[in-house]
Amino acid sequence: MTGNDPLANALSGLNNAESVGHLEQTVQPASNEIGSVLEVFYDRGYIDGFSFVDDGKAGKFEVELKGAINECGPVKPRYSAGADEFEQWEKRFLPARDYGTLVVTTSHGIMSHYEAREEGVGGQVIAYVY
């Protein structure tokens, strides 16, 4: 049985694979949103890489883990945050200041809260990782 939230399922799978020490994880079904979140994880150094595999259905991502994720998960409900409000959400979802990353969807695409703060755009907080 599959869940209703593919992003939450993907992040839960990554979290579980990291906790038992696996070096690879398959995330399916693939979506543009999950791909963008994985891109943020890669840019921030939490995963070694990922690749899309077309299986004739929705596709899947093969993710190479490196043991850098302590915890990751979705933010439900998706809270709106202005460019100057990210510190409030850091306090709520991350264990310490400047430790970890919030994933934010903005009008400029999905990015980390550091990039969003630098560009001066707000958006919705959809996930966290540390």
CSV table of N, CA, C and O in Angstrom, one decimal:
chain,number,residue,atom,x,y,z
A,1,MET,N,0.8,-1.2,0.0
A,1,MET,CA,0.0,0.0,0.0
A,1,MET,C,0.9,1.2,0.0
A,1,MET,O,1.9,1.3,0.7
A,2,THR,N,0.5,2.2,-0.8
A,2,THR,CA,1.3,3.4,-0.9
A,2,THR,C,0.6,4.5,-0.1
A,2,THR,O,-0.6,4.5,0.0
A,3,GLY,N,1.4,5.5,0.3
A,3,GLY,CA,0.8,6.6,1.0
A,3,GLY,C,0.4,7.7,0.0
A,3,GLY,O,0.5,7.6,-1.2
A,4,ASN,N,-0.2,8.8,0.6
A,4,ASN,CA,-0.7,9.8,-0.2
A,4,ASN,C,0.3,10.9,-0.5
A,4,ASN,O,0.0,11.8,-1.3
A,5,ASP,N,1.4,10.9,0.2
A,5,ASP,CA,2.4,12.0,0.0
A,5,ASP,C,3.8,11.4,-0.4
A,5,ASP,O,4.5,10.9,0.4
A,6,PRO,N,4.1,11.4,-1.7
A,6,PRO,CA,5.3,10.8,-2.2
A,6,PRO,C,6.6,11.5,-1.6
A,6,PRO,O,7.6,10.8,-1.4
A,7,LEU,N,6.5,12.8,-1.4
A,7,LEU,CA,7.7,13.5,-0.8
A,7,LEU,C,8.0,12.9,0.6
A,7,LEU,O,9.1,12.6,1.0
A,8,ALA,N,6.9,12.8,1.4
A,8,ALA,CA,7.1,12.2,2.8
A,8,ALA,C,7.6,10.8,2.7
A,8,ALA,O,8.4,10.4,3.5
A,9,ASN,N,7.1,10.0,1.8
A,9,ASN,CA,7.6,8.6,1.6
A,9,ASN,C,9.0,8.6,1.3
A,9,ASN,O,9.8,7.8,1.8
A,10,ALA,N,9.4,9.5,0.3
A,10,ALA,CA,10.8,9.5,-0.1
A,10,ALA,C,11.8,9.9,1.1
A,10,ALA,O,12.8,9.3,1.3
A,11,LEU,N,11.4,11.0,1.8
A,11,LEU,CA,12.2,11.4,2.9
A,11,LEU,C,12.3,10.4,4.0
A,11,LEU,O,13.3,10.2,4.6
A,12,SER,N,11.2,9.7,4.3
A,12,SER,CA,11.2,8.6,5.3
A,12,SER,C,12.1,7.5,4.8
A,12,SER,O,12.8,6.9,5.7
A,13,GLY,N,12.1,7.1,3.6
A,13,GLY,CA,12.9,6.1,3.1
A,13,GLY,C,14.4,6.5,3.2
A,13,GLY,O,15.2,5.6,3.6
A,14,LEU,N,14.8,7.7,2.9
A,14,LEU,CA,16.1,8.2,3.0
A,14,LEU,C,16.6,8.2,4.5
A,14,LEU,O,17.7,7.7,4.8
A,15,ASN,N,15.7,8.6,5.4
A,15,ASN,CA,16.0,8.6,6.8
A,15,ASN,C,16.2,7.2,7.3
A,15,ASN,O,17.2,7.0,8.0
A,16,ASN,N,15.4,6.3,6.9
A,16,ASN,CA,15.5,4.9,7.4
A,16,ASN,C,16.8,4.2,6.8
A,16,ASN,O,17.5,3.5,7.5
A,17,ALA,N,17.1,4.5,5.5
A,17,ALA,CA,18.3,3.9,4.9
A,17,ALA,C,19.6,4.5,5.6
A,17,ALA,O,20.5,3.7,5.8
A,18,GLU,N,19.6,5.7,5.9
A,18,GLU,CA,20.7,6.4,6.6
A,18,GLU,C,20.9,5.8,8.0
A,18,GLU,O,22.0,5.5,8.4
A,19,SER,N,19.8,5.6,8.7
A,19,SER,CA,19.9,5.1,10.1
A,19,SER,C,20.4,3.7,10.2
A,19,SER,O,21.0,3.4,11.2
A,20,VAL,N,20.2,2.9,9.1
A,20,VAL,CA,20.8,1.5,9.2
A,20,VAL,C,22.1,1.4,8.4
A,20,VAL,O,22.7,0.3,8.4
A,21,GLY,N,22.6,2.5,7.8
A,21,GLY,CA,23.9,2.5,7.2
A,21,GLY,C,24.0,2.1,5.8
A,21,GLY,O,25.0,1.7,5.3
A,22,HIS,N,22.8,2.1,5.1
A,22,HIS,CA,22.9,1.7,3.6
A,22,HIS,C,23.6,2.8,2.9
A,22,HIS,O,23.5,4.0,3.2
A,23,LEU,N,24.2,2.5,1.7
A,23,LEU,CA,24.8,3.5,0.9
A,23,LEU,C,24.0,3.8,-0.4
A,23,LEU,O,24.4,4.7,-1.1
A,24,GLU,N,22.9,3.1,-0.6
A,24,GLU,CA,22.1,3.4,-1.7
A,24,GLU,C,20.6,3.2,-1.3
A,24,GLU,O,20.3,2.4,-0.4
A,25,GLN,N,19.8,4.0,-1.9
A,25,GLN,CA,18.3,4.0,-1.7
A,25,GLN,C,17.6,4.3,-3.0
A,25,GLN,O,18.0,5.2,-3.7
A,26,THR,N,16.5,3.5,-3.2
A,26,THR,CA,15.7,3.8,-4.4
A,26,THR,C,14.5,4.5,-3.9
A,26,THR,O,13.8,4.1,-3.0
A,27,VAL,N,14.2,5.6,-4.6
A,27,VAL,CA,13.0,6.5,-4.3
A,27,VAL,C,12.1,6.4,-5.4
A,27,VAL,O,12.4,6.8,-6.6
A,28,GLN,N,10.9,5.9,-5.2
A,28,GLN,CA,9.9,5.8,-6.2
A,28,GLN,C,8.5,6.1,-5.7
A,28,GLN,O,8.3,5.8,-4.5
A,29,PRO,N,7.6,6.7,-6.4
A,29,PRO,CA,7.7,7.2,-7.7
A,29,PRO,C,8.5,8.5,-7.8
A,29,PRO,O,8.6,9.2,-6.8
A,30,ALA,N,9.1,8.8,-8.9
A,30,ALA,CA,9.9,10.0,-9.1
A,30,ALA,C,8.9,11.1,-9.5
A,30,ALA,O,7.9,10.9,-10.1
A,31,SER,N,9.3,12.3,-9.1
A,31,SER,CA,8.6,13.5,-9.5
A,31,SER,C,9.5,14.7,-9.5
A,31,SER,O,10.7,14.6,-9.0
A,32,ASN,N,9.1,15.8,-10.2
A,32,ASN,CA,10.0,17.0,-10.2
A,32,ASN,C,10.2,17.5,-8.9
A,32,ASN,O,11.3,18.0,-8.6
A,33,GLU,N,9.2,17.5,-8.0
A,33,GLU,CA,9.4,18.0,-6.6
A,33,GLU,C,10.5,17.2,-5.9
A,33,GLU,O,11.4,17.8,-5.2
A,34,ILE,N,10.4,15.9,-5.9
A,34,ILE,CA,11.4,15.1,-5.2
A,34,ILE,C,12.7,15.3,-5.8
A,34,ILE,O,13.7,15.4,-5.1
A,35,GLY,N,12.8,15.4,-7.1
A,35,GLY,CA,14.1,15.7,-7.8
A,35,GLY,C,14.7,17.0,-7.4
A,35,GLY,O,15.9,17.1,-7.1
A,36,SER,N,13.9,18.0,-7.2
A,36,SER,CA,14.4,19.3,-6.8
A,36,SER,C,14.9,19.2,-5.3
A,36,SER,O,15.9,19.9,-4.9
A,37,VAL,N,14.2,18.5,-4.5
A,37,VAL,CA,14.6,18.4,-3.1
A,37,VAL,C,15.9,17.6,-3.0
A,37,VAL,O,16.8,18.0,-2.2
A,38,LEU,N,16.0,16.5,-3.8
A,38,LEU,CA,17.3,15.8,-3.8
A,38,LEU,C,18.4,16.7,-4.3
A,38,LEU,O,19.6,16.6,-3.9
A,39,GLU,N,18.1,17.6,-5.2
A,39,GLU,CA,19.1,18.5,-5.7
A,39,GLU,C,19.6,19.4,-4.6
A,39,GLU,O,20.8,19.7,-4.5
A,40,VAL,N,18.7,19.9,-3.8
A,40,VAL,CA,19.1,20.7,-2.6
A,40,VAL,C,19.9,19.9,-1.7
A,40,VAL,O,21.0,20.4,-1.2
A,41,PHE,N,19.6,18.7,-1.4
A,41,PHE,CA,20.3,17.8,-0.5
A,41,PHE,C,21.8,17.6,-1.1
A,41,PHE,O,22.7,17.6,-0.3
A,42,TYR,N,21.9,17.4,-2.4
A,42,TYR,CA,23.2,17.3,-3.0
A,42,TYR,C,24.0,18.5,-2.9
A,42,TYR,O,25.2,18.5,-2.6
A,43,ASP,N,23.4,19.7,-3.2
A,43,ASP,CA,24.1,21.0,-3.2
A,43,ASP,C,24.6,21.3,-1.8
A,43,ASP,O,25.7,21.9,-1.6
A,44,ARG,N,23.9,20.9,-0.8
A,44,ARG,CA,24.2,21.2,0.6
A,44,ARG,C,25.1,20.1,1.2
A,44,ARG,O,25.6,20.1,2.3
A,45,GLY,N,25.4,19.0,0.4
A,45,GLY,CA,26.4,18.0,0.9
A,45,GLY,C,25.8,16.8,1.7
A,45,GLY,O,26.6,16.1,2.4
A,46,TYR,N,24.5,16.6,1.6
A,46,TYR,CA,23.9,15.5,2.4
A,46,TYR,C,23.9,14.2,1.7
A,46,TYR,O,23.8,13.1,2.3
A,47,ILE,N,24.0,14.2,0.4
A,47,ILE,CA,24.0,13.0,-0.4
A,47,ILE,C,25.1,13.1,-1.4
A,47,ILE,O,25.6,14.2,-1.8
A,48,ASP,N,25.6,11.9,-1.9
A,48,ASP,CA,26.7,11.9,-2.9
A,48,ASP,C,26.2,12.2,-4.3
A,48,ASP,O,27.0,12.6,-5.1
A,49,GLY,N,25.0,11.8,-4.6
A,49,GLY,CA,24.5,12.0,-5.9
A,49,GLY,C,23.2,11.2,-6.1
A,49,GLY,O,22.8,10.5,-5.2
A,50,PHE,N,22.5,11.4,-7.2
A,50,PHE,CA,21.3,10.7,-7.5
A,50,PHE,C,21.1,10.7,-9.0
A,50,PHE,O,21.7,11.6,-9.7
A,51,SER,N,20.4,9.7,-9.5
A,51,SER,CA,20.1,9.6,-10.9
A,51,SER,C,18.7,9.1,-11.2
A,51,SER,O,18.2,8.4,-10.4
A,52,PHE,N,18.1,9.6,-12.2
A,52,PHE,CA,16.8,9.2,-12.6
A,52,PHE,C,16.8,8.0,-13.5
A,52,PHE,O,17.6,7.9,-14.4
A,53,VAL,N,16.0,7.0,-13.2
A,53,VAL,CA,15.9,5.8,-13.9
A,53,VAL,C,14.5,5.7,-14.5
A,53,VAL,O,13.5,5.7,-13.7
A,54,ASP,N,14.3,5.6,-15.8
A,54,ASP,CA,13.0,5.5,-16.4
A,54,ASP,C,12.6,4.0,-16.5
A,54,ASP,O,13.3,3.2,-17.2
A,55,ASP,N,11.6,3.6,-15.7
A,55,ASP,CA,11.2,2.2,-15.7
A,55,ASP,C,9.9,2.0,-16.5
A,55,ASP,O,9.3,1.0,-16.4
A,56,GLY,N,9.5,3.0,-17.3
A,56,GLY,CA,8.3,2.8,-18.1
A,56,GLY,C,7.1,3.2,-17.4
A,56,GLY,O,6.0,3.2,-17.9
A,57,LYS,N,7.2,3.5,-16.1
A,57,LYS,CA,6.0,4.0,-15.3
A,57,LYS,C,6.3,5.4,-14.9
A,57,LYS,O,6.5,6.3,-15.7
A,58,ALA,N,6.3,5.7,-13.6
A,58,ALA,CA,6.6,7.0,-13.1
A,58,ALA,C,8.1,7.3,-13.0
A,58,ALA,O,8.5,8.4,-12.8
A,59,GLY,N,8.9,6.3,-13.0
A,59,GLY,CA,10.3,6.4,-12.9
A,59,GLY,C,10.7,6.3,-11.4
A,59,GLY,O,9.9,6.2,-10.5
A,60,LYS,N,12.0,6.3,-11.2
A,60,LYS,CA,12.5,6.3,-9.8
A,60,LYS,C,13.9,6.9,-9.8
A,60,LYS,O,14.5,7.1,-10.8
A,61,PHE,N,14.3,7.3,-8.6
A,61,PHE,CA,15.6,7.9,-8.4
A,61,PHE,C,16.5,6.9,-7.6
A,61,PHE,O,16.0,6.3,-6.6
A,62,GLU,N,17.7,6.7,-8.1
A,62,GLU,CA,18.7,5.9,-7.3
A,62,GLU,C,19.6,6.9,-6.6
A,62,GLU,O,20.3,7.7,-7.2
A,63,VAL,N,19.5,6.9,-5.3
A,63,VAL,CA,20.2,7.9,-4.5
A,63,VAL,C,21.4,7.3,-3.8
A,63,VAL,O,21.3,6.2,-3.2
A,64,GLU,N,22.6,7.9,-4.0
A,64,GLU,CA,23.8,7.5,-3.3
A,64,GLU,C,24.0,8.3,-2.0
A,64,GLU,O,24.1,9.5,-2.0
A,65,LEU,N,23.9,7.5,-0.9
A,65,LEU,CA,24.0,8.1,0.4
A,65,LEU,C,25.4,8.2,0.9
A,65,LEU,O,26.3,7.4,0.4
A,66,LYS,N,25.7,9.1,1.8
A,66,LYS,CA,27.1,9.2,2.3
A,66,LYS,C,27.1,9.2,3.9
A,66,LYS,O,28.2,9.4,4.4
A,67,GLY,N,26.0,9.0,4.5
A,67,GLY,CA,26.0,9.0,6.0
A,67,GLY,C,26.0,10.3,6.6
A,67,GLY,O,26.3,10.4,7.8
A,68,ALA,N,25.6,11.4,5.9
A,68,ALA,CA,25.6,12.7,6.5
A,68,ALA,C,24.3,13.2,7.0
A,68,ALA,O,24.2,14.2,7.6
A,69,ILE,N,23.2,12.4,6.8
A,69,ILE,CA,21.9,12.8,7.2
A,69,ILE,C,21.6,12.2,8.6
A,69,ILE,O,21.6,11.0,8.8
A,70,ASN,N,21.4,13.1,9.6
A,70,ASN,CA,21.0,12.6,10.9
A,70,ASN,C,19.5,12.4,10.9
A,70,ASN,O,19.0,11.5,11.5
A,71,GLU,N,18.7,13.4,10.3
A,71,GLU,CA,17.3,13.3,10.3
A,71,GLU,C,16.8,14.2,9.1
A,71,GLU,O,17.4,15.2,8.9
A,72,CYS,N,15.8,13.7,8.4
A,72,CYS,CA,15.1,14.5,7.4
A,72,CYS,C,13.7,14.2,7.4
A,72,CYS,O,13.3,13.1,7.8
A,73,GLY,N,12.8,15.1,7.0
A,73,GLY,CA,11.4,14.9,7.0
A,73,GLY,C,10.7,16.0,6.3
A,73,GLY,O,11.2,17.1,6.1
A,74,PRO,N,9.4,15.7,6.0
A,74,PRO,CA,8.6,16.8,5.4
A,74,PRO,C,8.0,17.7,6.5
A,74,PRO,O,8.0,17.4,7.7
A,75,VAL,N,7.6,18.9,6.1
A,75,VAL,CA,7.0,19.9,7.0
A,75,VAL,C,5.5,19.9,6.6
A,75,VAL,O,5.2,20.2,5.5
A,76,LYS,N,4.7,19.4,7.6
A,76,LYS,CA,3.2,19.4,7.3
A,76,LYS,C,2.5,20.1,8.4
A,76,LYS,O,2.8,19.8,9.6
A,77,PRO,N,1.6,21.0,8.2
A,77,PRO,CA,1.3,21.5,6.9
A,77,PRO,C,2.4,22.4,6.4
A,77,PRO,O,3.3,22.8,7.1
A,78,ARG,N,2.3,22.8,5.1
A,78,ARG,CA,3.4,23.6,4.5
A,78,ARG,C,3.2,25.1,4.9
A,78,ARG,O,2.2,25.7,4.5
A,79,TYR,N,4.0,25.5,5.8
A,79,TYR,CA,3.9,26.9,6.3
A,79,TYR,C,4.5,27.9,5.4
A,79,TYR,O,5.6,27.7,4.8
A,80,SER,N,3.8,29.0,5.2
A,80,SER,CA,4.4,30.1,4.5
A,80,SER,C,5.4,30.9,5.3
A,80,SER,O,5.2,31.1,6.5
A,81,ALA,N,6.5,31.3,4.7
A,81,ALA,CA,7.5,32.0,5.4
A,81,ALA,C,8.1,33.1,4.6
A,81,ALA,O,8.4,32.9,3.4
A,82,GLY,N,8.2,34.3,5.1
A,82,GLY,CA,8.7,35.4,4.4
A,82,GLY,C,10.3,35.3,4.4
A,82,GLY,O,10.8,34.5,5.2
A,83,ALA,N,10.9,36.1,3.6
A,83,ALA,CA,12.4,36.1,3.5
A,83,ALA,C,13.0,36.4,4.9
A,83,ALA,O,14.1,36.0,5.2
A,84,ASP,N,12.4,37.2,5.7
A,84,ASP,CA,12.9,37.5,7.0
A,84,ASP,C,12.4,36.7,8.2
A,84,ASP,O,12.7,36.9,9.3
A,85,GLU,N,11.6,35.6,7.9
A,85,GLU,CA,11.0,34.8,8.9
A,85,GLU,C,11.7,33.4,9.0
A,85,GLU,O,11.2,32.5,9.8
A,86,PHE,N,12.7,33.1,8.2
A,86,PHE,CA,13.3,31.8,8.2
A,86,PHE,C,13.9,31.4,9.6
A,86,PHE,O,13.9,30.2,9.9
A,87,GLU,N,14.4,32.3,10.3
A,87,GLU,CA,15.0,32.0,11.6
A,87,GLU,C,14.0,31.4,12.6
A,87,GLU,O,14.3,30.5,13.3
A,88,GLN,N,12.7,31.8,12.5
A,88,GLN,CA,11.7,31.3,13.3
A,88,GLN,C,11.5,29.8,13.0
A,88,GLN,O,11.3,28.9,13.9
A,89,TRP,N,11.5,29.4,11.7
A,89,TRP,CA,11.3,28.0,11.3
A,89,TRP,C,12.6,27.2,11.5
A,89,TRP,O,12.5,26.0,11.8
A,90,GLU,N,13.8,27.8,11.5
A,90,GLU,CA,15.0,27.1,11.9
A,90,GLU,C,14.9,26.7,13.4
A,90,GLU,O,15.2,25.6,13.7
A,91,LYS,N,14.4,27.6,14.2
A,91,LYS,CA,14.3,27.2,15.6
A,91,LYS,C,13.3,26.1,15.8
A,91,LYS,O,13.5,25.3,16.7
A,92,ARG,N,12.3,26.0,15.0
A,92,ARG,CA,11.3,25.0,15.2
A,92,ARG,C,11.7,23.6,14.7
A,92,ARG,O,11.4,22.6,15.3
A,93,PHE,N,12.4,23.6,13.5
A,93,PHE,CA,12.6,22.3,12.9
A,93,PHE,C,14.1,21.9,12.9
A,93,PHE,O,14.4,20.7,12.7
A,94,LEU,N,15.0,22.7,13.2
A,94,LEU,CA,16.4,22.4,13.2
A,94,LEU,C,17.0,22.4,14.6
A,94,LEU,O,16.5,23.2,15.4
A,95,PRO,N,18.0,21.6,14.9
A,95,PRO,CA,18.5,21.5,16.3
A,95,PRO,C,19.3,22.6,16.8
A,95,PRO,O,19.4,22.9,18.0
A,96,ALA,N,20.0,23.4,15.9
A,96,ALA,CA,20.8,24.5,16.3
A,96,ALA,C,20.9,25.5,15.2
A,96,ALA,O,20.6,25.2,14.0
A,97,ARG,N,21.3,26.7,15.5
A,97,ARG,CA,21.4,27.8,14.5
A,97,ARG,C,22.5,27.4,13.5
A,97,ARG,O,23.6,27.0,13.9
A,98,ASP,N,22.2,27.6,12.2
A,98,ASP,CA,23.1,27.4,11.1
A,98,ASP,C,23.6,25.9,11.1
A,98,ASP,O,24.7,25.6,10.6
A,99,TYR,N,22.8,25.0,11.6
A,99,TYR,CA,23.0,23.6,11.5
A,99,TYR,C,21.8,22.9,10.8
A,99,TYR,O,20.7,22.9,11.4
A,100,GLY,N,22.0,22.4,9.6
A,100,GLY,CA,20.9,21.9,8.9
A,100,GLY,C,20.3,22.9,7.9
A,100,GLY,O,20.8,24.0,7.8
A,101,THR,N,19.3,22.4,7.1
A,101,THR,CA,18.8,23.1,6.0
A,101,THR,C,17.3,23.0,6.0
A,101,THR,O,16.8,21.8,6.1
A,102,LEU,N,16.6,24.0,5.7
A,102,LEU,CA,15.1,24.0,5.4
A,102,LEU,C,15.0,24.0,3.9
A,102,LEU,O,15.7,24.8,3.2
A,103,VAL,N,14.1,23.2,3.3
A,103,VAL,CA,13.9,23.2,1.9
A,103,VAL,C,12.6,24.1,1.7
A,103,VAL,O,11.6,23.8,2.3
A,104,VAL,N,12.7,25.1,0.8
A,104,VAL,CA,11.7,26.0,0.6
A,104,VAL,C,11.3,26.1,-0.9
A,104,VAL,O,12.1,26.0,-1.7
A,105,THR,N,10.0,26.1,-1.1
A,105,THR,CA,9.5,26.3,-2.5
A,105,THR,C,9.1,27.7,-2.6
A,105,THR,O,8.3,28.3,-1.8
A,106,THR,N,9.7,28.4,-3.6
A,106,THR,CA,9.5,29.8,-3.9
A,106,THR,C,9.0,30.0,-5.3
A,106,THR,O,8.9,29.1,-6.1
A,107,SER,N,8.8,31.3,-5.6
A,107,SER,CA,8.5,31.6,-7.0
A,107,SER,C,9.7,31.4,-7.9
A,107,SER,O,9.5,31.4,-9.2
A,108,HIS,N,10.9,31.3,-7.4
A,108,HIS,CA,12.1,31.0,-8.1
A,108,HIS,C,12.5,29.6,-8.2
A,108,HIS,O,13.5,29.2,-8.6
A,109,GLY,N,11.6,28.7,-7.7
A,109,GLY,CA,11.9,27.3,-7.6
A,109,GLY,C,12.1,26.8,-6.2
A,109,GLY,O,12.1,27.5,-5.3
A,110,ILE,N,12.5,25.5,-6.1
A,110,ILE,CA,12.8,24.9,-4.8
A,110,ILE,C,14.2,25.1,-4.5
A,110,ILE,O,15.1,24.9,-5.3
A,111,MET,N,14.5,25.6,-3.3
A,111,MET,CA,15.9,25.9,-2.9
A,111,MET,C,16.0,25.8,-1.4
A,111,MET,O,15.0,25.7,-0.7
A,112,SER,N,17.2,25.9,-0.9
A,112,SER,CA,17.4,25.9,0.6
A,112,SER,C,17.1,27.3,1.1
A,112,SER,O,17.0,28.3,0.4
A,113,HIS,N,16.8,27.4,2.4
A,113,HIS,CA,16.4,28.6,3.0
A,113,HIS,C,17.6,29.6,3.0
A,113,HIS,O,17.4,30.8,3.0
A,114,TYR,N,18.8,29.1,2.9
A,114,TYR,CA,20.0,30.0,2.8
A,114,TYR,C,19.9,30.8,1.5
A,114,TYR,O,20.1,32.0,1.4
A,115,GLU,N,19.7,30.1,0.4
A,115,GLU,CA,19.6,30.7,-1.0
A,115,GLU,C,18.4,31.7,-1.0
A,115,GLU,O,18.5,32.7,-1.6
A,116,ALA,N,17.2,31.2,-0.4
A,116,ALA,CA,16.1,32.1,-0.4
A,116,ALA,C,16.3,33.4,0.3
A,116,ALA,O,15.9,34.5,-0.1
A,117,ARG,N,17.0,33.3,1.5
A,117,ARG,CA,17.3,34.5,2.3
A,117,ARG,C,18.2,35.4,1.5
A,117,ARG,O,18.1,36.6,1.5
A,118,GLU,N,19.2,34.8,0.8
A,118,GLU,CA,20.2,35.6,0.0
A,118,GLU,C,19.5,36.3,-1.2
A,118,GLU,O,19.8,37.4,-1.5
A,119,GLU,N,18.5,35.6,-1.8
A,119,GLU,CA,17.8,36.2,-2.9
A,119,GLU,C,16.7,37.1,-2.4
A,119,GLU,O,16.1,37.9,-3.2
A,120,GLY,N,16.3,37.1,-1.2
A,120,GLY,CA,15.3,37.9,-0.6
A,120,GLY,C,13.9,37.5,-1.0
A,120,GLY,O,13.0,38.4,-1.1
A,121,VAL,N,13.7,36.2,-1.2
A,121,VAL,CA,12.3,35.7,-1.5
A,121,VAL,C,11.8,34.8,-0.4
A,121,VAL,O,12.6,34.1,0.3
A,122,GLY,N,10.5,34.8,-0.2
A,122,GLY,CA,9.9,33.9,0.8
A,122,GLY,C,9.2,32.8,0.0
A,122,GLY,O,9.2,32.7,-1.2
A,123,GLY,N,8.6,31.9,0.8
A,123,GLY,CA,7.9,30.8,0.1
A,123,GLY,C,7.3,29.9,1.2
A,123,GLY,O,7.0,30.3,2.3
A,124,GLN,N,7.1,28.6,0.8
A,124,GLN,CA,6.6,27.6,1.8
A,124,GLN,C,7.7,26.6,2.2
A,124,GLN,O,8.4,26.1,1.3
A,125,VAL,N,7.8,26.4,3.5
A,125,VAL,CA,8.7,25.4,4.0
A,125,VAL,C,8.1,24.0,3.8
A,125,VAL,O,7.1,23.7,4.2
A,126,ILE,N,8.9,23.2,3.0
A,126,ILE,CA,8.3,21.9,2.7
A,126,ILE,C,9.1,20.7,3.3
A,126,ILE,O,8.5,19.6,3.4
A,127,ALA,N,10.4,20.9,3.7
A,127,ALA,CA,11.1,19.8,4.2
A,127,ALA,C,12.3,20.4,5.0
A,127,ALA,O,12.6,21.6,4.9
A,128,TYR,N,12.9,19.5,5.8
A,128,TYR,CA,14.1,19.9,6.6
A,128,TYR,C,15.1,18.7,6.5
A,128,TYR,O,14.7,17.6,6.3
A,129,VAL,N,16.4,19.0,6.7
A,129,VAL,CA,17.4,18.0,6.8
A,129,VAL,C,18.5,18.5,7.7
A,129,VAL,O,18.9,19.7,7.7
A,130,TYR,N,19.1,17.6,8.5
A,130,TYR,CA,20.3,18.0,9.3
A,130,TYR,C,21.1,16.7,9.6
A,130,TYR,O,20.6,15.6,9.4
